[in-house]
């Protein structure tokens, strides 16, 4: 599912609270799975610059108690799955933005998360690379049956990737105001999904409601 | 058009011309050899230093002092930097002292070290040490505080604990910063050793320098300056090879 909302509505903070990077002032987070089963993909790909792609991917496996040799093999397999075989001994500084993003993805997916949090992970990529990585991600998620919580500004991306889109109201004290089920069947091909008859009307509704949310509150202009 | 790859040839020609003019002016009695000895007499002085073999004992003294000060200074600088970055009360107490030491020219401590530690090796090591340690302290201290938050969060969300953070984020970062300042530290270490010897010593390149000064032997003085430059350049070379090796990911 996707979560969309105006800037400053606390989308990123929500993800950070779920993964435990941010303390909540009050209330608690219920996810129905252990913290070790949650993975998060940030907007930036913070790979360790002094470790190779493979070592970066193996890192999380090592933290979960896998021995080094096996972790490196497993990492290699994940890199190959994401189309990076042959690049696994490169340092992040020698990889392109799209390749780094794939390494970050492999790093998270290698831990077999049940819930994957995404904070606009593909925002910095160019359109073609972005479309390809998104498609691969959708296929992986559908096959491995991973739940995804995706926060984004991009309404089209929210619709094509998700089963449900939730609209977060203008902050402060933002809350979810609307749910929009997406009737496009799976497995999905993202390019085709845009041509599904349900796509355009849904996009229009979302756009209208989000604009109203922003217009509601003069503070939104500053954001 | 100037070909940048040939720059070294032009630089060499310029240097040769300069030396030739200098030598010619000397031979034409335009320069007083007492103040401005000719390049050839400087060269002779340099050759004589090595020919007698007495230079080695002095080189050894300076090297020992500089390298000992460098190593101790780096170790102590890192330890203090890490401790100060992690424990706020230590930072509170240490930072003003370090700021003061950083602000004043630390070589003014040389006479004090001689009184405390005598004219032997210890006072030179101490001076080299204090010069190096302050630089390394600030490198590590500010470095750890500015460590990339995103890397820290990444490690935490992948399931890494404190020891993982230390090993995978803090230690490599500290290594990178220290190596980045290694050349500065090497320069400081030799400054400390030579200045310490200059102030009071019985051997070392700095001691020879002060001996040359007191006997008004400017050819020897310039030969020594050249020698010290060469020595430091060699160490610089080694330091940058080490840097390249350890920072090959960069």
CSV table of C-alpha atoms in Angstrom, one decimal:
chain,number,residue,atom,x,y,z
A,1,UNK,CA,0.0,0.0,0.0
A,2,UNK,CA,1.0,3.6,-0.5
A,3,UNK,CA,0.7,6.6,1.7
A,4,UNK,CA,0.5,10.0,-0.1
A,5,UNK,CA,0.2,13.4,1.5
A,6,UNK,CA,1.3,16.9,1.4
A,7,UNK,CA,4.9,17.9,2.4
A,8,UNK,CA,5.2,18.1,6.2
A,9,UNK,CA,2.3,15.7,6.9
A,10,UNK,CA,4.8,13.4,8.5
A,11,UNK,CA,5.1,10.6,6.0
A,12,UNK,CA,8.8,10.1,6.6
A,13,UNK,CA,8.5,10.5,10.3
A,14,UNK,CA,5.9,7.7,10.3
A,15,UNK,CA,8.3,5.3,8.6
A,16,UNK,CA,11.0,6.3,11.0
A,17,UNK,CA,8.8,5.7,13.9
A,18,UNK,CA,7.8,2.2,12.6
A,19,UNK,CA,11.4,1.1,12.2
A,20,UNK,CA,12.3,2.7,15.6
A,21,UNK,CA,14.6,5.5,14.4
A,22,UNK,CA,12.3,8.0,15.9
A,23,UNK,CA,10.8,8.0,19.3
A,24,UNK,CA,7.1,8.6,19.4
A,25,UNK,CA,5.8,11.3,21.7
A,26,UNK,CA,2.8,9.3,22.5
A,27,UNK,CA,1.1,6.2,21.2
A,28,UNK,CA,2.7,3.1,19.9
A,29,UNK,CA,3.4,1.3,16.6
A,30,UNK,CA,1.8,-2.1,15.8
A,31,UNK,CA,3.0,-3.9,12.8
A,32,UNK,CA,2.2,-7.5,13.5
A,33,UNK,CA,5.8,-8.6,12.9
A,34,UNK,CA,9.1,-8.5,14.7
A,35,UNK,CA,11.4,-5.5,14.1
A,36,UNK,CA,14.0,-7.8,12.5
A,37,UNK,CA,11.4,-8.6,9.8
A,38,UNK,CA,11.1,-5.0,8.7
A,39,UNK,CA,13.3,-3.5,6.1
A,40,UNK,CA,13.6,0.1,5.0
A,41,UNK,CA,14.7,1.8,1.8
A,42,UNK,CA,15.6,5.4,2.2
A,43,UNK,CA,15.6,8.2,-0.4
A,44,UNK,CA,19.4,8.1,-0.5
A,45,UNK,CA,21.4,5.0,-0.9
A,46,UNK,CA,23.7,5.2,2.2
A,47,UNK,CA,26.1,2.4,1.3
A,48,UNK,CA,29.4,2.1,3.2
A,49,UNK,CA,31.9,3.7,0.8
A,50,UNK,CA,34.7,1.6,2.2
A,51,UNK,CA,33.0,-1.8,1.5
A,52,UNK,CA,32.4,-3.4,-1.9
A,53,UNK,CA,28.9,-3.9,-3.2
A,54,UNK,CA,29.0,-7.5,-2.1
A,55,UNK,CA,30.3,-6.7,1.4
A,56,UNK,CA,27.6,-4.1,1.7
A,57,UNK,CA,24.9,-6.6,1.0
A,58,UNK,CA,26.5,-9.2,3.3
A,59,UNK,CA,26.6,-6.7,6.1
A,60,UNK,CA,23.0,-7.2,7.3
A,61,UNK,CA,23.2,-11.0,6.9
A,62,UNK,CA,26.2,-10.9,9.2
A,63,UNK,CA,24.3,-8.9,11.8
A,64,UNK,CA,21.7,-11.6,11.8
A,65,UNK,CA,24.3,-14.2,12.7
A,66,UNK,CA,25.2,-15.7,9.3
A,67,UNK,CA,28.8,-16.6,9.0
A,68,UNK,CA,30.9,-14.5,6.6
A,69,UNK,CA,31.6,-16.9,3.8
A,70,UNK,CA,27.9,-17.8,3.5
A,71,UNK,CA,26.8,-14.2,3.8
A,72,UNK,CA,29.1,-13.3,0.9
A,73,UNK,CA,27.7,-16.1,-1.3
A,74,UNK,CA,24.2,-15.1,-0.5
A,75,UNK,CA,25.0,-11.5,-1.2
A,76,UNK,CA,26.5,-12.5,-4.6
A,77,UNK,CA,23.3,-14.3,-5.4
A,78,UNK,CA,21.1,-11.3,-4.6
A,79,UNK,CA,23.3,-9.0,-6.6
A,80,UNK,CA,23.0,-11.4,-9.6
A,81,UNK,CA,19.2,-11.4,-9.1
A,82,UNK,CA,19.2,-7.7,-9.4
A,83,UNK,CA,21.3,-7.7,-12.5
A,84,UNK,CA,24.6,-6.7,-10.9
A,85,UNK,CA,26.7,-9.8,-11.3
A,86,UNK,CA,30.2,-8.8,-12.3
A,87,UNK,CA,30.0,-5.6,-10.3
A,88,UNK,CA,30.0,-7.1,-6.8
A,89,UNK,CA,33.7,-6.2,-6.1
A,90,UNK,CA,33.2,-2.6,-6.9
A,91,UNK,CA,33.2,0.1,-4.3
A,92,UNK,CA,30.0,2.3,-4.2
A,93,UNK,CA,32.0,5.2,-5.5
A,94,UNK,CA,32.5,3.3,-8.8
A,95,UNK,CA,28.8,2.5,-9.3
A,96,UNK,CA,26.1,4.6,-11.0
A,97,UNK,CA,23.1,5.9,-9.1
A,98,UNK,CA,20.8,3.2,-10.4
A,99,UNK,CA,23.4,0.5,-9.6
A,100,UNK,CA,23.8,1.8,-6.1
A,101,UNK,CA,20.1,1.8,-5.6
A,102,UNK,CA,20.0,-1.9,-6.7
A,103,UNK,CA,22.7,-2.7,-4.2
A,104,UNK,CA,20.7,-1.0,-1.5
A,105,UNK,CA,17.7,-3.0,-2.6
A,106,UNK,CA,19.7,-6.2,-2.5
A,107,UNK,CA,20.9,-5.3,1.0
A,108,UNK,CA,17.4,-5.0,2.3
A,109,UNK,CA,15.8,-7.9,0.4
A,110,UNK,CA,18.6,-10.3,1.4
A,111,UNK,CA,17.3,-10.1,4.9
A,112,UNK,CA,13.9,-11.5,3.7
A,113,UNK,CA,11.8,-8.8,5.3
A,114,UNK,CA,8.0,-9.5,5.7
A,115,UNK,CA,7.4,-5.7,5.7
A,116,UNK,CA,9.3,-3.4,3.5
A,117,UNK,CA,9.1,0.4,4.1
A,118,UNK,CA,10.0,2.7,1.3
A,119,UNK,CA,10.6,6.4,1.5
A,120,UNK,CA,10.6,7.5,-2.1
A,121,UNK,CA,13.6,5.3,-2.8
A,122,UNK,CA,13.6,6.0,-6.5
A,123,UNK,CA,13.1,9.7,-6.5
A,124,UNK,CA,16.6,10.5,-7.5
A,125,UNK,CA,16.8,8.2,-10.5
A,126,UNK,CA,16.1,9.1,-14.1
A,127,UNK,CA,12.8,7.9,-15.6
A,128,UNK,CA,14.0,4.9,-17.5
A,129,UNK,CA,16.1,3.4,-14.7
A,130,UNK,CA,13.3,4.2,-12.3
A,131,UNK,CA,10.7,2.4,-14.4
A,132,UNK,CA,12.9,-0.7,-14.7
A,133,UNK,CA,13.9,-1.0,-11.0
A,134,UNK,CA,10.3,-0.4,-10.0
A,135,UNK,CA,9.1,-3.2,-12.3
A,136,UNK,CA,11.7,-5.6,-10.9
A,137,UNK,CA,10.7,-4.6,-7.4
A,138,UNK,CA,7.1,-5.3,-8.1
A,139,UNK,CA,7.9,-8.7,-9.4
A,140,UNK,CA,10.0,-9.6,-6.4
A,141,UNK,CA,7.4,-8.3,-4.0
A,142,UNK,CA,4.7,-10.2,-5.7
A,143,UNK,CA,6.7,-13.4,-5.8
A,144,UNK,CA,8.1,-13.2,-2.2
A,145,UNK,CA,4.8,-12.0,-0.8
A,146,UNK,CA,6.3,-9.0,1.0
A,147,UNK,CA,4.0,-6.3,2.4
A,148,UNK,CA,5.2,-2.8,1.3
A,149,UNK,CA,4.4,0.5,2.9
A,150,UNK,CA,5.5,3.2,0.4
A,151,UNK,CA,5.4,6.9,1.1
A,152,UNK,CA,5.6,9.2,-1.9
A,153,UNK,CA,4.6,12.5,-3.5
A,154,UNK,CA,4.2,10.7,-6.9
A,155,UNK,CA,0.5,9.9,-7.2
A,156,UNK,CA,1.0,7.8,-10.4
A,157,UNK,CA,3.6,5.7,-8.8
A,158,UNK,CA,1.4,5.3,-5.7
A,159,UNK,CA,-1.4,3.9,-7.9
A,160,UNK,CA,0.7,1.6,-10.1
A,161,UNK,CA,2.6,0.1,-7.3
A,162,UNK,CA,-0.1,-0.4,-4.6
A,163,UNK,CA,-3.3,-2.2,-3.8
A,164,UNK,CA,-4.5,0.6,-1.6
A,165,UNK,CA,-3.5,4.3,-1.5
A,166,UNK,CA,-4.0,6.2,1.7
A,167,UNK,CA,-4.2,9.9,1.9
A,168,UNK,CA,-2.6,11.7,4.8
A,169,UNK,CA,-4.0,15.1,5.7
A,170,UNK,CA,-2.0,18.3,6.1
A,171,UNK,CA,0.1,18.3,9.2
A,172,UNK,CA,0.5,19.1,12.1
A,173,UNK,CA,-1.8,16.4,13.6
A,174,UNK,CA,-2.0,14.7,10.2
A,175,UNK,CA,-4.2,11.6,10.0
A,176,UNK,CA,-5.3,9.3,7.2
A,177,UNK,CA,-8.4,10.8,5.7
A,178,UNK,CA,-9.2,8.6,2.7
A,179,UNK,CA,-8.6,5.1,1.4
A,180,UNK,CA,-8.5,4.3,-2.3
A,181,UNK,CA,-8.5,0.7,-3.3
A,182,UNK,CA,-6.7,0.1,-6.6
A,183,UNK,CA,-8.7,-2.3,-8.8
A,184,UNK,CA,-5.8,-3.1,-11.2
A,185,UNK,CA,-5.1,-6.9,-11.1
A,186,UNK,CA,-1.8,-8.6,-10.3
A,187,UNK,CA,0.7,-9.6,-11.5
A,188,UNK,CA,1.2,-6.1,-12.9
A,189,UNK,CA,3.2,-4.6,-15.6
A,190,UNK,CA,3.8,-1.1,-14.5
A,191,UNK,CA,3.6,0.5,-17.9
A,192,UNK,CA,0.4,-1.4,-18.7
A,193,UNK,CA,-1.1,-0.5,-15.4
A,194,UNK,CA,-1.2,3.2,-16.4
A,195,UNK,CA,-3.5,2.2,-19.3
A,196,UNK,CA,-5.9,0.3,-17.2
A,197,UNK,CA,-9.4,1.9,-17.4
A,198,UNK,CA,-9.4,2.4,-13.6
A,199,UNK,CA,-6.1,4.4,-13.6
A,200,UNK,CA,-7.2,7.8,-14.9
A,201,UNK,CA,-10.3,8.3,-12.8
A,202,UNK,CA,-8.5,7.2,-9.7
A,203,UNK,CA,-5.6,9.6,-10.4
A,204,UNK,CA,-8.0,12.4,-10.9
A,205,UNK,CA,-9.8,11.7,-7.6
A,206,UNK,CA,-6.5,11.5,-5.7
A,207,UNK,CA,-5.2,14.6,-7.3
A,208,UNK,CA,-8.4,16.5,-6.5
A,209,UNK,CA,-8.5,15.3,-2.9
A,210,UNK,CA,-4.8,16.1,-2.3
A,211,UNK,CA,-5.2,19.6,-3.8
A,212,UNK,CA,-8.1,20.2,-1.5
A,213,UNK,CA,-6.0,19.0,1.5
A,214,UNK,CA,-3.3,21.5,0.6
A,215,UNK,CA,-5.7,24.3,-0.1
A,216,UNK,CA,-7.3,23.7,3.3
A,217,UNK,CA,-4.3,24.9,5.0
A,218,UNK,CA,-2.4,28.1,4.2
A,219,UNK,CA,0.8,26.6,5.8
A,220,UNK,CA,1.1,24.1,3.0
A,221,UNK,CA,2.3,26.8,0.6
A,222,UNK,CA,5.5,27.2,2.5
A,223,UNK,CA,6.1,23.5,2.3
B,1,UNK,CA,50.4,26.1,-26.6
B,2,UNK,CA,51.8,24.8,-23.3
B,3,UNK,CA,51.7,21.1,-23.0
B,4,UNK,CA,50.9,20.5,-19.3
B,5,UNK,CA,52.7,17.1,-19.5
B,6,UNK,CA,55.9,18.8,-20.3
B,7,UNK,CA,55.7,21.2,-17.3
B,8,UNK,CA,58.4,19.3,-15.4
B,9,UNK,CA,60.8,19.9,-18.3
B,10,UNK,CA,60.3,23.6,-18.2
B,11,UNK,CA,60.5,23.6,-14.4
B,12,UNK,CA,63.8,21.7,-14.6
B,13,UNK,CA,65.2,24.2,-17.2
B,14,UNK,CA,64.2,27.1,-15.0
B,15,UNK,CA,65.8,25.6,-12.0
B,16,UNK,CA,69.1,24.8,-13.9
B,17,UNK,CA,69.1,28.4,-15.2
B,18,UNK,CA,68.6,29.8,-11.8
B,19,UNK,CA,71.4,27.7,-10.3
B,20,UNK,CA,73.8,28.5,-13.2
B,21,UNK,CA,73.2,32.3,-12.8
B,22,UNK,CA,73.7,31.9,-9.0
B,23,UNK,CA,76.9,30.0,-9.5
B,24,UNK,CA,78.2,32.5,-12.2
B,25,UNK,CA,77.4,35.4,-9.9
B,26,UNK,CA,79.3,33.7,-7.1
B,27,UNK,CA,82.3,33.1,-9.3
B,28,UNK,CA,82.3,36.7,-10.5
B,29,UNK,CA,82.5,37.8,-6.9
B,30,UNK,CA,79.2,39.4,-7.0
B,31,UNK,CA,78.0,37.5,-3.9
B,32,UNK,CA,79.6,37.4,-0.5
B,33,UNK,CA,80.3,33.7,0.1
B,34,UNK,CA,79.8,34.3,3.8
B,35,UNK,CA,76.1,35.0,3.3
B,36,UNK,CA,75.4,33.5,-0.1
B,37,UNK,CA,77.6,30.5,-0.8
B,38,UNK,CA,77.6,29.2,-4.4
B,39,UNK,CA,75.6,26.0,-5.3
B,40,UNK,CA,78.8,24.1,-5.8
B,41,UNK,CA,80.0,24.9,-2.2
B,42,UNK,CA,76.6,23.8,-0.9
B,43,UNK,CA,77.0,20.6,-2.8
B,44,UNK,CA,80.5,20.1,-1.5
B,45,UNK,CA,79.2,20.6,2.1
B,46,UNK,CA,76.5,18.0,1.4
B,47,UNK,CA,79.0,15.5,0.0
B,48,UNK,CA,81.3,16.1,2.9
B,49,UNK,CA,78.5,15.4,5.4
B,50,UNK,CA,77.9,12.0,3.9
B,51,UNK,CA,81.6,11.2,3.1
B,52,UNK,CA,82.7,11.4,6.7
B,53,UNK,CA,79.8,9.2,7.7
B,54,UNK,CA,79.1,11.4,10.8
B,55,UNK,CA,75.8,12.4,9.3
B,56,UNK,CA,74.1,9.1,10.1
B,57,UNK,CA,74.2,9.5,13.8
B,58,UNK,CA,72.4,12.8,13.4
B,59,UNK,CA,69.9,11.5,10.9
B,60,UNK,CA,69.2,8.6,13.3
B,61,UNK,CA,68.6,11.0,16.2
B,62,UNK,CA,66.2,13.2,14.2
B,63,UNK,CA,64.3,10.2,12.7
B,64,UNK,CA,63.9,8.5,16.0
B,65,UNK,CA,62.5,11.6,17.6
B,66,UNK,CA,60.2,12.5,14.8
B,67,UNK,CA,58.8,9.0,14.3
B,68,UNK,CA,58.4,8.3,18.0
B,69,UNK,CA,56.6,11.6,18.4
B,70,UNK,CA,54.5,10.9,15.3
B,71,UNK,CA,53.4,7.5,16.5
B,72,UNK,CA,52.7,8.5,20.1
B,73,UNK,CA,51.0,11.7,18.9
B,74,UNK,CA,48.7,9.8,16.5
B,75,UNK,CA,47.7,7.2,19.1
B,76,UNK,CA,47.1,9.7,21.8
B,77,UNK,CA,45.3,12.1,19.4
B,78,UNK,CA,43.0,9.3,18.3
B,79,UNK,CA,42.2,8.0,21.8
B,80,UNK,CA,41.5,11.5,23.1
B,81,UNK,CA,39.5,12.4,20.1
B,82,UNK,CA,37.3,9.3,20.3
B,83,UNK,CA,36.9,9.7,24.1
B,84,UNK,CA,36.0,13.4,23.8
B,85,UNK,CA,33.5,12.7,20.9
B,86,UNK,CA,31.7,10.0,22.9
B,87,UNK,CA,31.8,11.5,26.4
B,88,UNK,CA,30.5,15.1,26.5
B,89,UNK,CA,32.1,16.0,29.9
B,90,UNK,CA,35.5,15.0,28.5
B,91,UNK,CA,34.9,17.2,25.5
B,92,UNK,CA,33.9,20.0,27.8
B,93,UNK,CA,37.2,19.8,29.7
B,94,UNK,CA,39.5,18.9,26.9
B,95,UNK,CA,38.3,21.2,24.1
B,96,UNK,CA,39.4,24.6,25.6
B,97,UNK,CA,42.9,23.1,26.3
B,98,UNK,CA,43.2,21.8,22.8
B,99,UNK,CA,41.9,25.0,21.3
B,100,UNK,CA,44.5,27.0,23.2
B,101,UNK,CA,47.3,24.6,22.2
B,102,UNK,CA,46.0,24.8,18.6
B,103,UNK,CA,46.0,28.6,18.6
B,104,UNK,CA,49.5,29.2,19.9
B,105,UNK,CA,52.6,28.1,18.0
B,106,UNK,CA,53.3,25.0,20.0
B,107,UNK,CA,57.1,25.2,19.4
B,108,UNK,CA,57.2,27.8,22.1
B,109,UNK,CA,57.0,24.9,24.5
B,110,UNK,CA,60.4,23.7,23.3
B,111,UNK,CA,62.5,25.4,26.0
B,112,UNK,CA,60.1,24.1,28.7
B,113,UNK,CA,60.5,20.5,27.5
B,114,UNK,CA,64.3,20.9,27.6
B,115,UNK,CA,64.1,22.0,31.3
B,116,UNK,CA,61.7,19.2,32.1
B,117,UNK,CA,63.2,16.4,30.1
B,118,UNK,CA,66.8,17.3,29.5
B,119,UNK,CA,68.7,17.8,26.3
B,120,UNK,CA,68.3,14.1,25.3
B,121,UNK,CA,65.9,12.4,23.0
B,122,UNK,CA,62.9,12.8,25.3
B,123,UNK,CA,62.4,16.6,24.9
B,124,UNK,CA,62.4,16.2,21.1
B,125,UNK,CA,59.9,13.4,21.2
B,126,UNK,CA,57.7,15.5,23.5
B,127,UNK,CA,57.8,18.4,21.1
B,128,UNK,CA,57.0,16.3,18.0
B,129,UNK,CA,54.3,14.6,20.0
B,130,UNK,CA,52.5,17.7,21.1
B,131,UNK,CA,52.6,19.1,17.6
B,132,UNK,CA,51.1,16.0,16.1
B,133,UNK,CA,48.6,15.1,18.9
B,134,UNK,CA,46.7,18.3,18.7
B,135,UNK,CA,46.1,18.1,15.0
B,136,UNK,CA,45.1,14.5,15.1
B,137,UNK,CA,42.8,15.2,18.1
B,138,UNK,CA,40.8,17.8,16.2
B,139,UNK,CA,40.7,15.6,13.1
B,140,UNK,CA,39.2,12.7,15.0
B,141,UNK,CA,37.0,14.8,17.3
B,142,UNK,CA,35.3,16.8,14.6
B,143,UNK,CA,35.3,13.8,12.3
B,144,UNK,CA,33.3,11.6,14.7
B,145,UNK,CA,30.8,14.3,15.4
B,146,UNK,CA,30.2,14.7,11.7
B,147,UNK,CA,30.0,11.1,10.8
B,148,UNK,CA,27.3,10.5,8.2
B,149,UNK,CA,24.0,10.0,10.1
B,150,UNK,CA,22.6,8.1,7.1
B,151,UNK,CA,25.3,5.5,7.4
B,152,UNK,CA,24.6,5.1,11.1
B,153,UNK,CA,20.8,4.7,10.4
B,154,UNK,CA,21.5,2.3,7.7
B,155,UNK,CA,23.5,0.0,9.9
B,156,UNK,CA,20.9,0.3,12.7
B,157,UNK,CA,18.1,-0.6,10.4
B,158,UNK,CA,20.0,-3.6,9.0
B,159,UNK,CA,20.2,-4.9,12.6
B,160,UNK,CA,23.7,-3.7,13.6
B,161,UNK,CA,24.4,-2.8,17.2
B,162,UNK,CA,27.0,-0.6,18.8
B,163,UNK,CA,30.0,-2.8,18.0
B,164,UNK,CA,28.9,-3.0,14.4
B,165,UNK,CA,28.7,0.8,14.2
B,166,UNK,CA,32.1,1.1,15.7
B,167,UNK,CA,33.6,-1.4,13.3
B,168,UNK,CA,31.8,-0.5,10.1
B,169,UNK,CA,31.2,3.2,10.4
B,170,UNK,CA,33.3,4.9,13.0
B,171,UNK,CA,36.6,3.1,12.6
B,172,UNK,CA,36.8,3.4,8.8
B,173,UNK,CA,35.8,7.0,9.1
B,174,UNK,CA,38.5,7.8,11.6
B,175,UNK,CA,41.0,5.9,9.5
B,176,UNK,CA,40.1,8.0,6.5
B,177,UNK,CA,40.4,11.3,8.4
B,178,UNK,CA,43.7,10.4,10.1
B,179,UNK,CA,45.2,9.3,6.8
B,180,UNK,CA,44.0,12.5,5.2
B,181,UNK,CA,46.0,14.4,7.7
B,182,UNK,CA,49.0,12.1,7.8
B,183,UNK,CA,51.2,14.4,5.7
B,184,UNK,CA,50.4,17.3,7.9
B,185,UNK,CA,51.3,15.2,10.9
B,186,UNK,CA,54.6,14.0,9.3
B,187,UNK,CA,55.6,17.6,8.6
B,188,UNK,CA,54.8,18.6,12.2
B,189,UNK,CA,56.7,15.6,13.6
B,190,UNK,CA,59.9,16.7,11.8
B,191,UNK,CA,59.3,20.3,12.7
B,192,UNK,CA,59.1,19.2,16.4
B,193,UNK,CA,62.2,17.1,16.2
B,194,UNK,CA,64.4,19.6,14.4
B,195,UNK,CA,63.3,22.6,16.4
B,196,UNK,CA,63.8,20.7,19.6
B,197,UNK,CA,67.3,19.8,18.5
B,198,UNK,CA,67.9,23.4,17.5
B,199,UNK,CA,67.0,24.6,21.0
B,200,UNK,CA,69.3,22.3,22.9
B,201,UNK,CA,70.8,18.9,21.9
B,202,UNK,CA,74.0,17.0,21.4
B,203,UNK,CA,73.1,15.4,18.1
B,204,UNK,CA,70.5,15.5,15.3
B,205,UNK,CA,70.0,17.6,12.1
B,206,UNK,CA,68.6,20.5,14.1
B,207,UNK,CA,71.7,20.4,16.3
B,208,UNK,CA,74.0,20.5,13.2
B,209,UNK,CA,71.9,23.4,12.0
B,210,UNK,CA,72.5,25.4,15.1
B,211,UNK,CA,76.2,24.4,15.0
B,212,UNK,CA,76.4,25.7,11.5
B,213,UNK,CA,74.8,28.9,12.5
B,214,UNK,CA,77.1,29.4,15.5
B,215,UNK,CA,80.2,28.9,13.3
B,216,UNK,CA,78.8,31.1,10.5
B,217,UNK,CA,79.0,28.2,8.0
B,218,UNK,CA,76.2,29.1,5.6
B,219,UNK,CA,77.1,26.5,3.1
B,220,UNK,CA,76.6,23.8,5.7
B,221,UNK,CA,73.4,25.4,6.8
B,222,UNK,CA,71.9,25.4,3.3
B,223,UNK,CA,73.1,21.8,2.8
B,224,UNK,CA,71.3,20.8,5.9
B,225,UNK,CA,68.1,22.6,4.9
B,226,UNK,CA,68.2,20.8,1.6
B,227,UNK,CA,68.8,17.5,3.4
B,228,UNK,CA,65.9,18.0,5.8
B,229,UNK,CA,63.6,18.9,2.8
B,230,UNK,CA,64.7,15.7,1.0
B,231,UNK,CA,64.1,13.5,4.1
B,232,UNK,CA,60.6,14.9,4.6
B,233,UNK,CA,59.7,14.5,1.0
B,234,UNK,CA,60.7,10.9,1.1
B,235,UNK,CA,58.4,10.4,4.2
B,236,UNK,CA,55.7,12.3,2.4
B,237,UNK,CA,56.0,9.8,-0.5
B,238,UNK,CA,55.7,6.9,1.8
B,239,UNK,CA,52.7,8.5,3.6
B,240,UNK,CA,50.8,9.0,0.3
B,241,UNK,CA,51.4,5.5,-0.8
B,242,UNK,CA,50.0,4.3,2.5
B,243,UNK,CA,47.1,6.6,2.0
B,244,UNK,CA,46.4,5.3,-1.5
B,245,UNK,CA,46.5,1.7,-0.3
B,246,UNK,CA,44.2,2.1,2.6
B,247,UNK,CA,41.8,4.5,0.9
B,248,UNK,CA,41.6,2.5,-2.4
B,249,UNK,CA,37.8,2.7,-2.2
B,250,UNK,CA,37.9,6.4,-2.6
